[in-house]
mmCIF file of C-alpha atoms in Angstrom:
data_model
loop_
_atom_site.group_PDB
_atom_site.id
_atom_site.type_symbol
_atom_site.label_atom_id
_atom_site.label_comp_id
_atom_site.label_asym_id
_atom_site.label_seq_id
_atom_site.Cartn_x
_atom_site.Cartn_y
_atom_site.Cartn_z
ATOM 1 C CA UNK J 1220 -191.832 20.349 -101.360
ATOM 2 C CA UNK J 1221 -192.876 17.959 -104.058
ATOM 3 C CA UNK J 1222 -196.282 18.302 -106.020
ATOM 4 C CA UNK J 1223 -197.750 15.379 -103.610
ATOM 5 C CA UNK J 1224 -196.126 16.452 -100.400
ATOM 6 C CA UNK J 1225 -198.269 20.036 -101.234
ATOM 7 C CA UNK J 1226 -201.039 18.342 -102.027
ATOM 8 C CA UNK J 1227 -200.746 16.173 -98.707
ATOM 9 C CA UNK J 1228 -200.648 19.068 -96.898
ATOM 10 C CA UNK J 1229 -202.764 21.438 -98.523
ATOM 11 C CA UNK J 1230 -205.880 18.331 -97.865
ATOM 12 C CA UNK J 1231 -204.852 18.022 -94.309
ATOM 13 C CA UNK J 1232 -205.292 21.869 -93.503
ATOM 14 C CA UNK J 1233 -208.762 22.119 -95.528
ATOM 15 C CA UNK J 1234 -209.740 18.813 -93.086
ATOM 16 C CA UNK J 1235 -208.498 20.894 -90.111
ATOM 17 C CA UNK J 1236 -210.663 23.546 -91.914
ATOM 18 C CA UNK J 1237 -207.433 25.913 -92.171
ATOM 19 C CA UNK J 1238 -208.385 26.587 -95.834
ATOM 20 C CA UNK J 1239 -206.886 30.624 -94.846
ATOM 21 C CA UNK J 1240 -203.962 28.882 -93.022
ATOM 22 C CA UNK J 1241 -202.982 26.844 -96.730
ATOM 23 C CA UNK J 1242 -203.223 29.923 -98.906
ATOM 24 C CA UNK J 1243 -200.509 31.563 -96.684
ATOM 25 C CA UNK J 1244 -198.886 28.661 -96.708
ATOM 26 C CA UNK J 1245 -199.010 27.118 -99.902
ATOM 27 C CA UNK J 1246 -200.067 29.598 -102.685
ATOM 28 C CA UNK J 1247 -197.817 31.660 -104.925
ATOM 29 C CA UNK J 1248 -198.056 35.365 -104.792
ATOM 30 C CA UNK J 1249 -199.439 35.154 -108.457
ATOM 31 C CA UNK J 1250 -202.031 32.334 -107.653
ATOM 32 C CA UNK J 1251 -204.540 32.467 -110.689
ATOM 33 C CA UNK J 1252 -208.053 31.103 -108.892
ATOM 34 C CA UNK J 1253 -210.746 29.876 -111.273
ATOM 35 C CA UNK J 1254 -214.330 28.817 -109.945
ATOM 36 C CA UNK J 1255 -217.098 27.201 -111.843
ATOM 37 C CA UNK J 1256 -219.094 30.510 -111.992
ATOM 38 C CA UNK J 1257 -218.808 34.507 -111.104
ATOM 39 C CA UNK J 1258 -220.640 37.215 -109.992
ATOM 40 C CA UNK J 1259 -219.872 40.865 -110.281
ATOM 41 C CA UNK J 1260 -218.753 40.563 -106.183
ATOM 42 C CA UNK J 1261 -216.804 37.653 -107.226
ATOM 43 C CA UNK J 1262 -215.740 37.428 -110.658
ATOM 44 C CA UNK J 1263 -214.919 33.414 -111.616
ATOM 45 C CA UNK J 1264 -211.038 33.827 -112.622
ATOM 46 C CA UNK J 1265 -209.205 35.906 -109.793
ATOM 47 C CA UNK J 1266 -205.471 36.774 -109.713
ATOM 48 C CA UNK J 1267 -203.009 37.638 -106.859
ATOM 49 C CA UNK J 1268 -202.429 36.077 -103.306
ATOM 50 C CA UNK J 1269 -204.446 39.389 -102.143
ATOM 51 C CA UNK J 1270 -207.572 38.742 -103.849
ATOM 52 C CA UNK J 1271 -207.542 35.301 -103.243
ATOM 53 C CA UNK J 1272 -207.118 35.921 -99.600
ATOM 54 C CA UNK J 1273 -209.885 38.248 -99.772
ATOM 55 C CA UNK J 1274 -212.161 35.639 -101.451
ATOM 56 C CA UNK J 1275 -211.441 32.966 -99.139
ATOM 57 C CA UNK J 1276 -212.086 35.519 -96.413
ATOM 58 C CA UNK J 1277 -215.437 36.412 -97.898
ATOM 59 C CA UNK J 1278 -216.687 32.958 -98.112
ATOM 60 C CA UNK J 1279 -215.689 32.023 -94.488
ATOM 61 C CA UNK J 1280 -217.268 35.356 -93.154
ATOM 62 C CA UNK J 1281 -220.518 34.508 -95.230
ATOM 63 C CA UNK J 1282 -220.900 31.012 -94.953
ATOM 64 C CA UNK J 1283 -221.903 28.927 -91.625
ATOM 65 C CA UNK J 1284 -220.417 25.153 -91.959
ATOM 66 C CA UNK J 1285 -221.898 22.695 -90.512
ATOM 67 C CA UNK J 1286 -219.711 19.902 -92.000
ATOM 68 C CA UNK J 1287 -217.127 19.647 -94.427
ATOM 69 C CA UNK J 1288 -214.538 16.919 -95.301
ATOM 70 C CA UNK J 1289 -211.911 17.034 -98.064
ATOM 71 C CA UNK J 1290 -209.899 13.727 -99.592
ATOM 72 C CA UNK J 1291 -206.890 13.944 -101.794
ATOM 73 C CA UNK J 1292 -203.982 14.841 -103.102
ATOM 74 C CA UNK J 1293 -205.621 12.715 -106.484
ATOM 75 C CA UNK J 1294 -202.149 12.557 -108.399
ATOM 76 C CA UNK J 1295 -202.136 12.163 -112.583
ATOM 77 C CA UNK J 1296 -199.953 11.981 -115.154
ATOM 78 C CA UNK J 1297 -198.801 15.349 -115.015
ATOM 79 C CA UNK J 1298 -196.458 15.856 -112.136
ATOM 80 C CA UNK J 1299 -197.183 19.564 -111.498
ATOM 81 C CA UNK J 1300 -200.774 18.718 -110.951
ATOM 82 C CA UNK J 1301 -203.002 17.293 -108.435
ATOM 83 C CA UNK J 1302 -206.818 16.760 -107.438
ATOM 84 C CA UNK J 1303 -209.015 16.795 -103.997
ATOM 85 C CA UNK J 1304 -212.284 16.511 -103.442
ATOM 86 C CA UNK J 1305 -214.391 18.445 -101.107
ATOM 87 C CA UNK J 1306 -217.833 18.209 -99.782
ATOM 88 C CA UNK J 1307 -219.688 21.092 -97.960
ATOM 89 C CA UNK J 1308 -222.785 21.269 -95.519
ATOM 90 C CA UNK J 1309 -223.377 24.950 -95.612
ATOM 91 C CA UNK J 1310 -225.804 27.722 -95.010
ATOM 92 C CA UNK J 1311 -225.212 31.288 -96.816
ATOM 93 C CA UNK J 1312 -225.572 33.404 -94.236
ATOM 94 C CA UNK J 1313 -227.142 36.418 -96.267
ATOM 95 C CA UNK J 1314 -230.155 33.994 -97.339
ATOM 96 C CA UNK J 1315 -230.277 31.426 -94.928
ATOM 97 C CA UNK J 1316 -230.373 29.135 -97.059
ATOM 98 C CA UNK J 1317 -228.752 25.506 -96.397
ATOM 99 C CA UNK J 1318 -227.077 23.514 -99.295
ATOM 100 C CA UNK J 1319 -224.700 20.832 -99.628
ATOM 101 C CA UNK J 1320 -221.888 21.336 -102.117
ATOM 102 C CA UNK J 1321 -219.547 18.826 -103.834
ATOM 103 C CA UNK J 1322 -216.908 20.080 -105.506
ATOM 104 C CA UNK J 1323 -213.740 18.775 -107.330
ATOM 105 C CA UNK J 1324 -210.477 20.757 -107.604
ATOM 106 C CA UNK J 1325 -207.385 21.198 -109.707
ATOM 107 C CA UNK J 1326 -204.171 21.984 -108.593
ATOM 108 C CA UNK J 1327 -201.192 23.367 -110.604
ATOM 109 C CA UNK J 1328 -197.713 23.281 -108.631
ATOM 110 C CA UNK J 1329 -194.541 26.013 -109.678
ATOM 111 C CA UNK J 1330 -191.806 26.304 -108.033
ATOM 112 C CA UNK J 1331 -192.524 24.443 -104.703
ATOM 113 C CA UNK J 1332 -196.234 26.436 -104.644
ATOM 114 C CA UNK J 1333 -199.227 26.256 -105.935
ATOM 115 C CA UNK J 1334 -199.867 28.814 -108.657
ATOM 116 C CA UNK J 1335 -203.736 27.824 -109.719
ATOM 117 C CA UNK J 1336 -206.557 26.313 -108.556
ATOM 118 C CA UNK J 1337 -209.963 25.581 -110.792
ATOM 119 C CA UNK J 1338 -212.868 24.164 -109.656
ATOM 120 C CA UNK J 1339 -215.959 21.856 -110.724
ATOM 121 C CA UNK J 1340 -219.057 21.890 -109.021
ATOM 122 C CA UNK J 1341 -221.282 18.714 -108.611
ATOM 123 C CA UNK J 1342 -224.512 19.548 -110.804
ATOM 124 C CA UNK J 1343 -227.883 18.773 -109.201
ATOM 125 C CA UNK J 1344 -229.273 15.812 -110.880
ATOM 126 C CA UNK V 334 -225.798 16.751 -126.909
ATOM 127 C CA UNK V 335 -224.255 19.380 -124.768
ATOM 128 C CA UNK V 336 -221.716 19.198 -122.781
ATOM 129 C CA UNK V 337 -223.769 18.958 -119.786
ATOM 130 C CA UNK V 338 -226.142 16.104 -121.290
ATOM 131 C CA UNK V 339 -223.142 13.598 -122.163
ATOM 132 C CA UNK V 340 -221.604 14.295 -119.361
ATOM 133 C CA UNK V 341 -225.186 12.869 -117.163
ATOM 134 C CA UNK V 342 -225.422 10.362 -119.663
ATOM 135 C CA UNK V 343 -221.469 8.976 -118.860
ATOM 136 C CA UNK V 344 -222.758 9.115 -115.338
ATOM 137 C CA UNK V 345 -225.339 7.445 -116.043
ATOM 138 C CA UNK V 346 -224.343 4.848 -117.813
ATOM 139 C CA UNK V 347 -221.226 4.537 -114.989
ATOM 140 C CA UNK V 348 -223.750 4.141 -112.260
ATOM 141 C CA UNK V 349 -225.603 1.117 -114.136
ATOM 142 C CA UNK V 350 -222.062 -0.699 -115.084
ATOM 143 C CA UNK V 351 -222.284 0.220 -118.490
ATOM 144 C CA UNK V 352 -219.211 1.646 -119.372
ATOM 145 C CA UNK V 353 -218.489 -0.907 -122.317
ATOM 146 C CA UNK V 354 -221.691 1.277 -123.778
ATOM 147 C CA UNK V 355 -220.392 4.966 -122.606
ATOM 148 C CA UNK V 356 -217.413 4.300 -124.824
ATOM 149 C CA UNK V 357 -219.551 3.505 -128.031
ATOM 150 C CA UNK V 358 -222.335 5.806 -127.400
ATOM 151 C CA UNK V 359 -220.458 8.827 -126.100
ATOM 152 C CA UNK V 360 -217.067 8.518 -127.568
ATOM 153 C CA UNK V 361 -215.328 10.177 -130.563
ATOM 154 C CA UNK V 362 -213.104 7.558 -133.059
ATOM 155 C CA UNK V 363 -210.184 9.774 -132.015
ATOM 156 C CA UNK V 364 -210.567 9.615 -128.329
ATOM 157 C CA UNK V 365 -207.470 9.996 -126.209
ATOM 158 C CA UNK V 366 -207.198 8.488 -122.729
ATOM 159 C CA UNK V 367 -204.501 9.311 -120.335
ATOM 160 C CA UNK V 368 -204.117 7.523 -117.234
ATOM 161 C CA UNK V 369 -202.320 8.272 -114.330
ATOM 162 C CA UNK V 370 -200.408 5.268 -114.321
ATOM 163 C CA UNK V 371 -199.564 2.752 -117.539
ATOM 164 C CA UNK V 372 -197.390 -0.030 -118.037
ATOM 165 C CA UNK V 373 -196.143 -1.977 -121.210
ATOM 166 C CA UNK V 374 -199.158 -3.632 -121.311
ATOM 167 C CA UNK V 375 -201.011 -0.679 -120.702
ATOM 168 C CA UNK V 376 -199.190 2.760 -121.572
ATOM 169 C CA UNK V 377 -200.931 5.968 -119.522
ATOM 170 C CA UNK V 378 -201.857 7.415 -123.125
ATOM 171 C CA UNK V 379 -204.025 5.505 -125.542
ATOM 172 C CA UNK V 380 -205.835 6.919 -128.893
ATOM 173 C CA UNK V 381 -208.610 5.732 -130.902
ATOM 174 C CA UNK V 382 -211.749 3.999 -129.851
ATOM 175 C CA UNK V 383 -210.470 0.829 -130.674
ATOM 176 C CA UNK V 384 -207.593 0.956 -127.985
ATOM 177 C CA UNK V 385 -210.097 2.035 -125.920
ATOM 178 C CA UNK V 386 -212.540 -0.248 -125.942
ATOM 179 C CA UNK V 387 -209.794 -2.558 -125.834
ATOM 180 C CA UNK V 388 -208.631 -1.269 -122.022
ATOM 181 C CA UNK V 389 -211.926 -0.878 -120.831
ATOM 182 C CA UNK V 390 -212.556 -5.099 -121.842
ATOM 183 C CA UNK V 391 -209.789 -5.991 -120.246
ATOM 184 C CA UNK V 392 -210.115 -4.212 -116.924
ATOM 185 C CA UNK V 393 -213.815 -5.508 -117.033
ATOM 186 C CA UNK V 394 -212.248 -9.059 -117.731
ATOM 187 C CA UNK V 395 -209.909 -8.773 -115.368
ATOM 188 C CA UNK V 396 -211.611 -7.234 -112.073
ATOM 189 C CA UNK V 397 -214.269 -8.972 -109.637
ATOM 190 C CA UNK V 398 -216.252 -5.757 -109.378
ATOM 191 C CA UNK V 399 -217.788 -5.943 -105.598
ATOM 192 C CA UNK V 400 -218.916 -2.445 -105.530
ATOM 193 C CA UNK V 401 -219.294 0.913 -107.307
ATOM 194 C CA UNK V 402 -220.413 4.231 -107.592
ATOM 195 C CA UNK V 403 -220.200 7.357 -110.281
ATOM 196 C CA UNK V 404 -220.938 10.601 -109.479
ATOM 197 C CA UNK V 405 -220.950 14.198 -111.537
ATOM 198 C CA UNK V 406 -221.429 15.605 -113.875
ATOM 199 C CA UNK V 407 -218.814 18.322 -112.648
ATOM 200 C CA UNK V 408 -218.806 21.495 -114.223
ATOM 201 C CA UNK V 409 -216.355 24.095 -114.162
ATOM 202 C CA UNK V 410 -215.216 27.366 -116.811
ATOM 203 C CA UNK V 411 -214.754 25.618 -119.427
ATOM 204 C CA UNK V 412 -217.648 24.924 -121.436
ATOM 205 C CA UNK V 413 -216.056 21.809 -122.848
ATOM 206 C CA UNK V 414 -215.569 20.240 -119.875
ATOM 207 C CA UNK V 415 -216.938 18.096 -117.254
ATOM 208 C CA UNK V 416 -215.525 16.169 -115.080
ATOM 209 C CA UNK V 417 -216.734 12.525 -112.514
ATOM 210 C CA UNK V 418 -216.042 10.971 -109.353
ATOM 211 C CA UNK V 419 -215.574 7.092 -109.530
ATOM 212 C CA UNK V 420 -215.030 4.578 -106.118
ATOM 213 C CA UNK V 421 -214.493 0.992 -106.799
ATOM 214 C CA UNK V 422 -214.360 -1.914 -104.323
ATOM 215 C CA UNK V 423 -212.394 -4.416 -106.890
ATOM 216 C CA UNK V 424 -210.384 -8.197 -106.386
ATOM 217 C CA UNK V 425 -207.802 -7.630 -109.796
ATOM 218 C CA UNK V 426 -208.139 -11.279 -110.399
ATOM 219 C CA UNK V 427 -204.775 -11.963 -111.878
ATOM 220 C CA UNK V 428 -203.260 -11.452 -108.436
ATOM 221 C CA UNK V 429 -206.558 -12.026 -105.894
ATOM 222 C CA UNK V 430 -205.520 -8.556 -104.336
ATOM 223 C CA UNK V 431 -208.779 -6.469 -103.172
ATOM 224 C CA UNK V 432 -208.330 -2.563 -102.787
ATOM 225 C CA UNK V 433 -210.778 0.012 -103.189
ATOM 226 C CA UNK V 434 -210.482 2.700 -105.605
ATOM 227 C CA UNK V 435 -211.613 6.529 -105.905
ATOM 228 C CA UNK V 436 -210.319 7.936 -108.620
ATOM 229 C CA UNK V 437 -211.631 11.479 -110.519
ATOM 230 C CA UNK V 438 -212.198 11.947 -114.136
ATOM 231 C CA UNK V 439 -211.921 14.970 -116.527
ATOM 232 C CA UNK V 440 -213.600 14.990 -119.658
ATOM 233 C CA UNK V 441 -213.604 16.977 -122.763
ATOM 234 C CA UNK V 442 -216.322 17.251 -124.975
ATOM 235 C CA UNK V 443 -216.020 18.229 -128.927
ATOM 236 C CA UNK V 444 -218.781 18.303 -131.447
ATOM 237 C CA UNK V 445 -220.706 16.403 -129.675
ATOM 238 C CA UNK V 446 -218.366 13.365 -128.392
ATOM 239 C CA UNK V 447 -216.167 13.016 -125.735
ATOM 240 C CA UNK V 448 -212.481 13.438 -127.153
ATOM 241 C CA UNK V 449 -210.608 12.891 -124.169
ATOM 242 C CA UNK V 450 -210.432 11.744 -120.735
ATOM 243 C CA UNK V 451 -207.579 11.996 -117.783
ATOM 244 C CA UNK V 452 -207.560 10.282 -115.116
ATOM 245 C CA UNK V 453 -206.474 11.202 -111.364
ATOM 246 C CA UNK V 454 -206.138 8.512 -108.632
ATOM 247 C CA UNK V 455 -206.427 9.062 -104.897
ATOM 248 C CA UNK V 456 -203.333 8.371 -103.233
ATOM 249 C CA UNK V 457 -203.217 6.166 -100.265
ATOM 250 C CA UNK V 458 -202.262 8.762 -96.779
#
């Protein structure tokens, strides 16, 4: 699959809210996952299908949505590369507390799969 | 200014239709700008703030701008970095043809000015 045709189908699953379903799917074995910030639980840069699996796993498990959309593929001038856009009514289960969440993603395509993701999260003004 | 304060202040400046002012407030001499697109008119990669400035005037000169919006700043792992959400309803004058834009941005910030900028476009489904 081309770099669009992932990111195509990577946004559709997310919309379907299959985010688990595109990691089997779409990421490398050796996916390298980078988030805006860490925690000891969840360090920022991650490595491995397994652990990103298991992250993915631990957000859905810890997190009730109440509405989330995601738009893309964004497509640049680098053709292993492409952007989406997600936005996130949520409520951490472990607090309770509710929060909506914008964030933007980066996408780096290998080899017909996508070996890392990065993130940006929308600052509170 | 940190990276975090120039990247509010491009925001900012976006959200008031000011971005004639972002590029000579905020940018460095040797800024480079890489679009996802260019043309022989326009190539995808400029440099300097002079070829800059010079884009920016001419898609100002040459777009009805009927709506839009800027969002961010974005922050991710890299310190250096932010990154901006843009949507556009335009009329590109030349032709009359209307189309709405959404396009992210990613920024990097050195010694205080911003010495690049990429551009990704949302693709049409």
């Amino acid at each position: 699959m081309s770099t669009l045709e992932i990111g195509k189908e990577l946004v559709a699953l997310c919309q379907q809210g299959k985010g688990l379903e595109a990691v089997d799917r779409l990421y490398d074995e050796k996916i390298v996952s980078i988030e805006a910030q860490g925690s000891d639980e969840l360090p920022a840069r991650m490595e491995g299908i397994e652990a990103i699996r298991g992250k993915n796993s631990w957000w859905y498990d810890n997190h009730e949505v109440h509405a989330s959309s995601a738009a893309g593929p964004f497509c640049g001038q680098q053709e292993d590369q492409f952007g989406a856009l997600f936005e996130m009514d949520v409520t951490f289960k472990p607090s309770g507390e509710r929060s909506k969440l914008t964030e933007i993603a980066l996408y780096t395509v290998s080899g017909g799969k996508i070996v890392q993701e990065e993130f940006w999260y929308l600052m509170d003004s």
